[in-house]
C-alpha positions as semicolon CSV with decimal commas, in nm:
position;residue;x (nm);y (nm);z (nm)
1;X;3,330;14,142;-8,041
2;X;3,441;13,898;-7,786
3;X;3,649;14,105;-7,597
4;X;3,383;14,374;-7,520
5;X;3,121;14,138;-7,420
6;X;3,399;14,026;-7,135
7;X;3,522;14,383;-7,127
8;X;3,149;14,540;-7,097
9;X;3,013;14,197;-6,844
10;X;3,341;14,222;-6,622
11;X;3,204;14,550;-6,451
12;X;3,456;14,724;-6,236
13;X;3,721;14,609;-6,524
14;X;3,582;14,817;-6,790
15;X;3,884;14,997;-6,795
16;X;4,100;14,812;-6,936
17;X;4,365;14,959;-7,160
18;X;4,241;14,725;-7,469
19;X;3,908;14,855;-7,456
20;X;3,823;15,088;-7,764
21;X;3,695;15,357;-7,545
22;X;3,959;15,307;-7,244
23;X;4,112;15,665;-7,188
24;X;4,470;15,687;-7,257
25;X;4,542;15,963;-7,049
26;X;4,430;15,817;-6,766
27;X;4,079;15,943;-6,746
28;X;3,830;15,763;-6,627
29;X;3,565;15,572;-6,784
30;X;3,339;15,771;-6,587
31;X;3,451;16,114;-6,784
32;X;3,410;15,885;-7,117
33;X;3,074;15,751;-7,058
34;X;2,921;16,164;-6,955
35;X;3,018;16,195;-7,345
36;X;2,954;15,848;-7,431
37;X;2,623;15,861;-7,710
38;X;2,461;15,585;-7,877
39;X;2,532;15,719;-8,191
40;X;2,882;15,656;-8,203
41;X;2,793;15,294;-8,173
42;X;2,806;15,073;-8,491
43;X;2,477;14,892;-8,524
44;X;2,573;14,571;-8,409
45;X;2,746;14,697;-8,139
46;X;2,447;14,908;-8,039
47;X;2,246;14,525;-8,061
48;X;2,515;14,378;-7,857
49;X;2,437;14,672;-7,595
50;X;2,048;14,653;-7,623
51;X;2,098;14,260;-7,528
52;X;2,341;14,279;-7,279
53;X;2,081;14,538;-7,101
54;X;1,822;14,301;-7,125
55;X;2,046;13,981;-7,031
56;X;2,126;14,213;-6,724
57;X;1,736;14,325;-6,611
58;X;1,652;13,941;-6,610
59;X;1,982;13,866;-6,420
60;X;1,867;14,124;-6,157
61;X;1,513;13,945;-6,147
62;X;1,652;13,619;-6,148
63;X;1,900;13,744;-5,834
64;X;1,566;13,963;-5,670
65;X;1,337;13,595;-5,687
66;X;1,620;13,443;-5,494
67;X;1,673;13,703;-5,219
68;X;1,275;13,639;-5,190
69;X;1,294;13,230;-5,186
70;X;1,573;13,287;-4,943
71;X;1,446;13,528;-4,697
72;X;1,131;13,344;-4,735
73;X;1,270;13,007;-4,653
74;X;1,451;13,169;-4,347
75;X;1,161;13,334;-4,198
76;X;0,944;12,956;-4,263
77;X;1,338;12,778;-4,078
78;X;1,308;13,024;-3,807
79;X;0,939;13,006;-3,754
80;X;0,933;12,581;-3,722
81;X;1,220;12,630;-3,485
82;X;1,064;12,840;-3,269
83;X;0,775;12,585;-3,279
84;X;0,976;12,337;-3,224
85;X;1,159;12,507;-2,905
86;X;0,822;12,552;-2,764
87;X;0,718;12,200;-2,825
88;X;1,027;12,102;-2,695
89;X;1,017;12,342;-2,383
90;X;0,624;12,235;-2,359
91;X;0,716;11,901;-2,327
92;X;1,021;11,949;-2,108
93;X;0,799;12,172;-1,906
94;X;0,539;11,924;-1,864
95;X;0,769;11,608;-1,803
96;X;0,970;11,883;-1,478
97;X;0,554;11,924;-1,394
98;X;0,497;11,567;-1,386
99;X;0,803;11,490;-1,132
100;X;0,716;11,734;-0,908
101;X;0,343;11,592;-0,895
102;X;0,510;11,244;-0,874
103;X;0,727;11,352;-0,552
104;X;0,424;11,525;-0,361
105;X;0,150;11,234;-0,498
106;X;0,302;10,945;-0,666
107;X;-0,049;10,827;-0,862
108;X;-0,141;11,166;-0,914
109;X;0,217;11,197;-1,080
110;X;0,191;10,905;-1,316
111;X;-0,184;11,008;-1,411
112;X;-0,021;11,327;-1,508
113;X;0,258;11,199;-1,740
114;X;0,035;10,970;-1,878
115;X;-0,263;11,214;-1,968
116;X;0,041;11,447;-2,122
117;X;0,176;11,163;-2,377
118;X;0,523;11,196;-2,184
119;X;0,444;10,819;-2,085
120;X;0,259;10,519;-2,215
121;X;-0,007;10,347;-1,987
122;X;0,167;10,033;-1,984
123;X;0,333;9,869;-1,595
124;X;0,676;9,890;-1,839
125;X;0,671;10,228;-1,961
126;X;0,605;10,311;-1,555
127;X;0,881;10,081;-1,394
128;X;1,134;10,213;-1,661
129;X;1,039;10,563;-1,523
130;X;1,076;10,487;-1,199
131;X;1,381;10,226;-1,263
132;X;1,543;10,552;-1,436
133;X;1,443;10,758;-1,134
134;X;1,621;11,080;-1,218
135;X;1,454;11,378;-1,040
136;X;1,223;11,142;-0,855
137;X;1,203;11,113;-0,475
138;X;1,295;10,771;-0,349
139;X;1,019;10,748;-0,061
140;X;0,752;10,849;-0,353
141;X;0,875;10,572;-0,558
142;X;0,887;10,312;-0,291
143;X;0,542;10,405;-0,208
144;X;0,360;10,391;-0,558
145;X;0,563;10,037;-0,554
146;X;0,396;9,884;-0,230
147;X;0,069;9,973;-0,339
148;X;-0,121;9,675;-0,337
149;X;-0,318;9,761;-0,697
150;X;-0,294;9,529;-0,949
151;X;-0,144;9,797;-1,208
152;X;0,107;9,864;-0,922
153;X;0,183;9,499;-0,833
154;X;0,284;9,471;-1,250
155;X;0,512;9,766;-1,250
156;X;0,678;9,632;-0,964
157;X;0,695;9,290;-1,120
158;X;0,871;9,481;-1,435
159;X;1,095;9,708;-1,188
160;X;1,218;9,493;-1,029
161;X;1,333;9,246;-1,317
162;X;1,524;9,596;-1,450
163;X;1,757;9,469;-1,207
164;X;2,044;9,265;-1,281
165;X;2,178;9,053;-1,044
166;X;2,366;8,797;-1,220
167;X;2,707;8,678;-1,012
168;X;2,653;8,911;-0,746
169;X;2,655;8,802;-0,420
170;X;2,390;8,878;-0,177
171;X;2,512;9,194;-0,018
172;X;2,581;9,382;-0,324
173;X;2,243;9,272;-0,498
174;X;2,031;9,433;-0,186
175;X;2,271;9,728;-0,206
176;X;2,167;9,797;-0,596
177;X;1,806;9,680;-0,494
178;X;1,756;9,913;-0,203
179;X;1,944;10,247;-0,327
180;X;1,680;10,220;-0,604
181;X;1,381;10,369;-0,388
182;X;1,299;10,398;-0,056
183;X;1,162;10,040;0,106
184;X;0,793;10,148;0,288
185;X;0,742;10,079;0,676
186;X;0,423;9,840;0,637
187;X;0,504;9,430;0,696
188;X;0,289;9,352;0,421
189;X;0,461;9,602;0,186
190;X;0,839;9,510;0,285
191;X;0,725;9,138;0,278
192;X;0,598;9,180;-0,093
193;X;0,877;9,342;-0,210
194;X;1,178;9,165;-0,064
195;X;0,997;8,821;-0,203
196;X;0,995;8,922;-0,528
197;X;1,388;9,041;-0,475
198;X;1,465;8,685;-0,339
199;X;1,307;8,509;-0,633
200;X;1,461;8,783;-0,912
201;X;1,811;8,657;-0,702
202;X;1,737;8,342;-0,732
203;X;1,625;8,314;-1,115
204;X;1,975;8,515;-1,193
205;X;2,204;8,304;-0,985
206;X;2,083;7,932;-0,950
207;X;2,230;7,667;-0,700
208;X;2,310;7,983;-0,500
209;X;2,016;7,880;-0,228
210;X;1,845;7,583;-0,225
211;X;1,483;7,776;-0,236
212;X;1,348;8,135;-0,222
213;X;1,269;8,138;0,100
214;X;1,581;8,112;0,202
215;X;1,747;8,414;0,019
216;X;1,439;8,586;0,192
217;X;1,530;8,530;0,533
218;X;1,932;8,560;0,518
219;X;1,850;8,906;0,316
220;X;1,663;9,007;0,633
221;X;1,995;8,906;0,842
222;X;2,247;9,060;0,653
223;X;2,032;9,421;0,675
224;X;1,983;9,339;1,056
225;X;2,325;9,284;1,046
226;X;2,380;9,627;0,909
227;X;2,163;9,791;1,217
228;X;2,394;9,596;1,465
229;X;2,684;9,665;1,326
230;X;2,653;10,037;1,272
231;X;2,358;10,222;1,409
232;X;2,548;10,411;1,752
233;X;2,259;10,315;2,000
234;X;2,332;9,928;1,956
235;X;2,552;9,820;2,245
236;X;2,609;9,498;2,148
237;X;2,789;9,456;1,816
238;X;2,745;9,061;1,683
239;X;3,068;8,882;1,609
240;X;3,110;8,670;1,279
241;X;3,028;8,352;1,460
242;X;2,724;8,504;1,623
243;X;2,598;8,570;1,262
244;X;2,664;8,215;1,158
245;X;2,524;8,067;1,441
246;X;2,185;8,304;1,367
247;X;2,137;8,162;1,018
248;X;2,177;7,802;1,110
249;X;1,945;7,545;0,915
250;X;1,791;7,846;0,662
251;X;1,889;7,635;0,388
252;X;1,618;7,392;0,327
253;X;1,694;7,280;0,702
254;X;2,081;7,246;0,602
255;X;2,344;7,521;0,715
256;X;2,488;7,759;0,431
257;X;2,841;7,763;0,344
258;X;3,073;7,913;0,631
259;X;3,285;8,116;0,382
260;X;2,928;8,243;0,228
261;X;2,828;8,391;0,533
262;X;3,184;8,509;0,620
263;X;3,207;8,678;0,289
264;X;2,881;8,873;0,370
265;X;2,951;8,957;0,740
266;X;3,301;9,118;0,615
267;X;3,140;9,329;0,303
268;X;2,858;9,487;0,567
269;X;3,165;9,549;0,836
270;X;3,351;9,712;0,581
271;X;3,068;9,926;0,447
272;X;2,723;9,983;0,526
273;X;2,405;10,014;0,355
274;X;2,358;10,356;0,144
275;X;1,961;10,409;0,216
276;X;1,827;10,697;0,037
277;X;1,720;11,047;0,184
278;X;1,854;10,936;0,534
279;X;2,138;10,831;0,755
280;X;2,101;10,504;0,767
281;X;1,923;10,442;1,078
282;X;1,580;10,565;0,978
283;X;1,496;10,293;0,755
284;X;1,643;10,039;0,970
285;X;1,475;10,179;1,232
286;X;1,140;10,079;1,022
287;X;1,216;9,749;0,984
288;X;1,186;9,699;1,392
289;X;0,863;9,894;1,355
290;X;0,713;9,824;1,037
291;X;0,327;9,963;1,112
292;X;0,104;10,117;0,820
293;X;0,124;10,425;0,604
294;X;-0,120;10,637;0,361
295;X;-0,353;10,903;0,282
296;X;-0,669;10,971;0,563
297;X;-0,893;11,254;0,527
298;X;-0,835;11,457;0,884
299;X;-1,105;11,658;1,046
300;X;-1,033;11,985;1,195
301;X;-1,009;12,070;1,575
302;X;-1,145;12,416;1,552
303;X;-1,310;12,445;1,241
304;X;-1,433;12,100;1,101
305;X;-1,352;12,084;0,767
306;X;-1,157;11,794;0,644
307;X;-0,770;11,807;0,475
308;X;-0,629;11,531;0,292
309;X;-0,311;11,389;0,499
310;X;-0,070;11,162;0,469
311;X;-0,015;10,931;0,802
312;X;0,228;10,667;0,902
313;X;0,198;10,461;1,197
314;X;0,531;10,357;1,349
315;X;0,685;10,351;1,664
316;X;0,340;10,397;1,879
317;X;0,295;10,701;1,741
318;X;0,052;10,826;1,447
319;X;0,274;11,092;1,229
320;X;0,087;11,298;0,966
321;X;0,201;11,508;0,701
322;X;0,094;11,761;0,409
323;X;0,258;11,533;0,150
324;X;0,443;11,213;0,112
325;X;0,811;11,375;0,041
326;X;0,760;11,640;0,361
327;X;1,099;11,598;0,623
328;X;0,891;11,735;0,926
329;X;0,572;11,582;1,046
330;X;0,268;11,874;1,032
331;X;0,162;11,646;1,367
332;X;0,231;11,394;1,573
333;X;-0,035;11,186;1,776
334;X;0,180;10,956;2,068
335;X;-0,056;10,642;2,072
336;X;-0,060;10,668;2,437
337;X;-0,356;10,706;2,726
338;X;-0,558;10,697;2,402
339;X;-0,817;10,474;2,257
340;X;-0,995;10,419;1,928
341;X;-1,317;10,346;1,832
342;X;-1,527;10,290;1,458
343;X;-1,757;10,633;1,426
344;X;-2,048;10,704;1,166
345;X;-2,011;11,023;1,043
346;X;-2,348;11,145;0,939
347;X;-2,273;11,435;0,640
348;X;-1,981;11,370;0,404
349;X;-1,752;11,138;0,545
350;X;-1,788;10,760;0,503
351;X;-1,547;10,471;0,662
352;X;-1,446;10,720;0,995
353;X;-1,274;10,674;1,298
354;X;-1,158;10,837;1,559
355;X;-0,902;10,855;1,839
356;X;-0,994;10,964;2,163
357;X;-0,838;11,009;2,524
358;X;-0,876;10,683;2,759
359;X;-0,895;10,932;3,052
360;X;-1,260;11,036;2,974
361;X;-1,438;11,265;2,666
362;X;-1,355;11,585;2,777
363;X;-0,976;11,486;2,838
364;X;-0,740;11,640;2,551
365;X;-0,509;11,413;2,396
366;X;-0,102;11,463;2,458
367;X;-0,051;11,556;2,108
368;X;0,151;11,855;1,907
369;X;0,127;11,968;1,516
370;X;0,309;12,256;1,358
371;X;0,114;12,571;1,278
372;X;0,183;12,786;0,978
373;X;0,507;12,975;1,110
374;X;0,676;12,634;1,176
375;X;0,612;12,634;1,520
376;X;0,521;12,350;1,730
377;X;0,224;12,384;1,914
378;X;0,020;12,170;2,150
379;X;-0,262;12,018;2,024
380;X;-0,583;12,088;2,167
381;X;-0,827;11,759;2,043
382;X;-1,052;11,596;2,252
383;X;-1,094;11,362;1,937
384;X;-0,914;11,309;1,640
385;X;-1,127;11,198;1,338
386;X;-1,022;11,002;0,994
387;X;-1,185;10,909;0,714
388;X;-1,048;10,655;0,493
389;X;-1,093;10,583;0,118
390;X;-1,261;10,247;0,157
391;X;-1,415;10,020;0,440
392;X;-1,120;9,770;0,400
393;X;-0,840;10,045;0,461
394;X;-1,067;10,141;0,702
395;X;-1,056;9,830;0,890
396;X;-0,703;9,802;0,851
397;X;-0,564;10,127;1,005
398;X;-0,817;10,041;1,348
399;X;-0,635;9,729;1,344
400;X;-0,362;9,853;1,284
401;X;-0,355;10,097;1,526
402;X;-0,517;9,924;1,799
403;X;-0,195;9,621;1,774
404;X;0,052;9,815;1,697
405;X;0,134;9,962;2,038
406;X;0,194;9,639;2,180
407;X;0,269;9,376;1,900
408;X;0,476;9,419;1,570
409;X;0,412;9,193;1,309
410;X;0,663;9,204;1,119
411;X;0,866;8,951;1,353
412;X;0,589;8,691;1,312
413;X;0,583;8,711;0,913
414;X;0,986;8,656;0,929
415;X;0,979;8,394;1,203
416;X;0,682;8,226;0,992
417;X;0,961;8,237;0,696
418;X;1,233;8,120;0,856
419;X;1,024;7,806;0,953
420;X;0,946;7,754;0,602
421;X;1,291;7,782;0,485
422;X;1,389;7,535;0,750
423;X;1,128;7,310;0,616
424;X;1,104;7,322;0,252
């Protein structure tokens, strides 16, 4: 009995020669079976049949519920997958969405991220972000740092100590520090963030300066070094001594170690600062005319409506732009045979002022914008009218605007520094 259950079980074997029905001339079992009848069956082999039937219907069920738990499992792997690509492509979508915002309107970016669950709203979660910086614009991130918002004073309190500057001297700690955004061209805002770079120095490599204030002031030297040394329109290119002799009594009103400042004069020589997004001179360029920068609301010439733009003051002349990361200015305002003056504006517009020529009302001002070709055009203003967010800023930019032709402050704030280093 045995060997027909394996004979009759083994299929495409059924053939074989010890089979009691196998043909032995040759035929096949095909032939046998057309003449095969149940009849010529003993009982109990026609039982053995019925069961093996049976055994093989509930094999072919058993094999038919697993296709369907199969292809069903499949169609639920393939289904969460795509879900999950589309989360993941959402999300990656969103966070490419958020960078973008972040280069053209740095708060605007964060607020973004933030809203999305791509970030937490905690100064740590931002600085890393920033700190990480990978698709980001370097100017955007240097100006949601010099903010002067509490939130934005935090994350640059936590971006900053993402730096490590343990045994590195001077030169190559402002190197790492300033390749990681792009410094702003306000005093205040350079002066904020270079202090807290002197004191993040200073916690990672005591008995290197006597105080802060110090490592403040030669940081200053070493990057006006830099300008001497290698921006083509200085003439005059300081020698080693000339250096030495420049940071004499910085240290708590004693002299740093000659080979210190040897050391650093050599590394800038050798190589200059890599700034971000420019040559090189640009941001120096800054430092000599550190003014103000930010968003005004601008009123038309010829029709009056008002567009959100973002100015910088520097080098007596008042630069606007469509967005913070734009290359080209969309105008440019020369701050001469001009004068400015606090104005109420009566419908929509609080905090106003406006610019206007020192030759008389009628007089247009010497200015020139782009239009929408690209083309640079003359400007045609008699006046040129900004709003600003709050009375304060307000305040500020007429200062600001009004000094700036004629003084620069950032010389006082160092000079102010260097007497306090002298003095400690």
């Amino acid at each position: 009995m045995s060997s027909m259950t394996i004979t009759m079980r083994s299929g495409s074997n059924a053939s074989s020669s010890n089979h009691p029905y196998s043909s032995a001339n040759g035929g096949s079992m095909n032939d046998m079976m057309s003449s095969f009848s149940l009849s010529d069956l003993t009982p109990e082999e026609q039982q053995l049949l019925s069961e093996i039937r049976r055994r093989k219907t509930d094999l072919m069920t058993e094999i038919q519920q697993l296709k369907d738990e199969i292809s069903s499992v499949t169609q639920e792997m393939s289904r969460l997958e795509v879900n999950d690509e589309t989360k993941v492509n959402t999300k990656e979508k969103q966070r490419s969405i958020g960078k973008k915002r972040f280069n053209m309107d740095p708060k605007k970016g964060i607020e973004y991220l933030i809203n999305n669950g791509l970030m937490n709203n905690t100064p740590e979660a931002v600085s890393q972000f920033l700190f990480n910086g990978e698709g980001l614009n370097k100017t955007a991130i240097g100006v949601y740092l010099g903010e002067k918002i509490d939130f934005n004073l935090l994350v640059l309190d936590s971006f900053v100590e993402l730096h490590d500057f343990t045994n590195l001297i001077l030169v190559q700690a402002l190197r790492q520090f300033l390749w990681s955004f792009r410094l702003p061209g306000e005093a205040q805002k350079i002066d904020r963030m270079m202090e807290k770079f002197a004191a993040r120095y200073c916690q990672q490599n005591p008995g290197v300066f006597s105080n802060t204030d110090t490592c403040y002031v030669l940081s200053f030297s070493i990057i006006m070094l830099n300008t001497a040394l290698h921006n083509p329109s200085v003439k005059d290119r300081p020698t080693v001594d000339k250096f030495i002799t420049m940071n004499r009594g910085i240290n708590n009103g004693g002299d740093l170690p000659k080979e210190l400042l040897q050391s650093l004069y050599e590394s800038i020589k050798q190589e200059p600062f890599k700034i971000p997004e420019d040559d090189g001179n640009d941001l120096m360029h800054t430092f000599f005319n550190p003014d103000r920068e930010g968003w005004l609301w601008k009123q038309g010439g010829r029709y009056k409506s008002w567009k959100r733009r973002w100015f910088i003051l520097n080098d007596k002349c008042l630069y606007y732009f469509e967005y913070t990361t734009d290359k080209e200015p969309r105008g440019i305002i020369p701050l001469e045979n001009v004068q400015i003056r606090e104005y109420s504006e009566r419908t929509s517009k609080p905090y106003c002022f406006e610019l206007f020529s020192a030759a008389g009302h009628s007089e247009v001002i010497k200015a020139c914008k782009t239009d929408a070709d690209g083309k640079v055009i003359e400007g045609r203003h008699t006046v040129y009218r900004m709003s600003a967010a709050t009375a304060e800023e307000k305040d500020e930019w007429v200062k600001g605007i009004k000094t700036s032709i004629s003084h620069n402050p950032f010389y006082d704030m160092l000079a102010a520094r260097k007497r306090k280093a002298q003095h400690h």
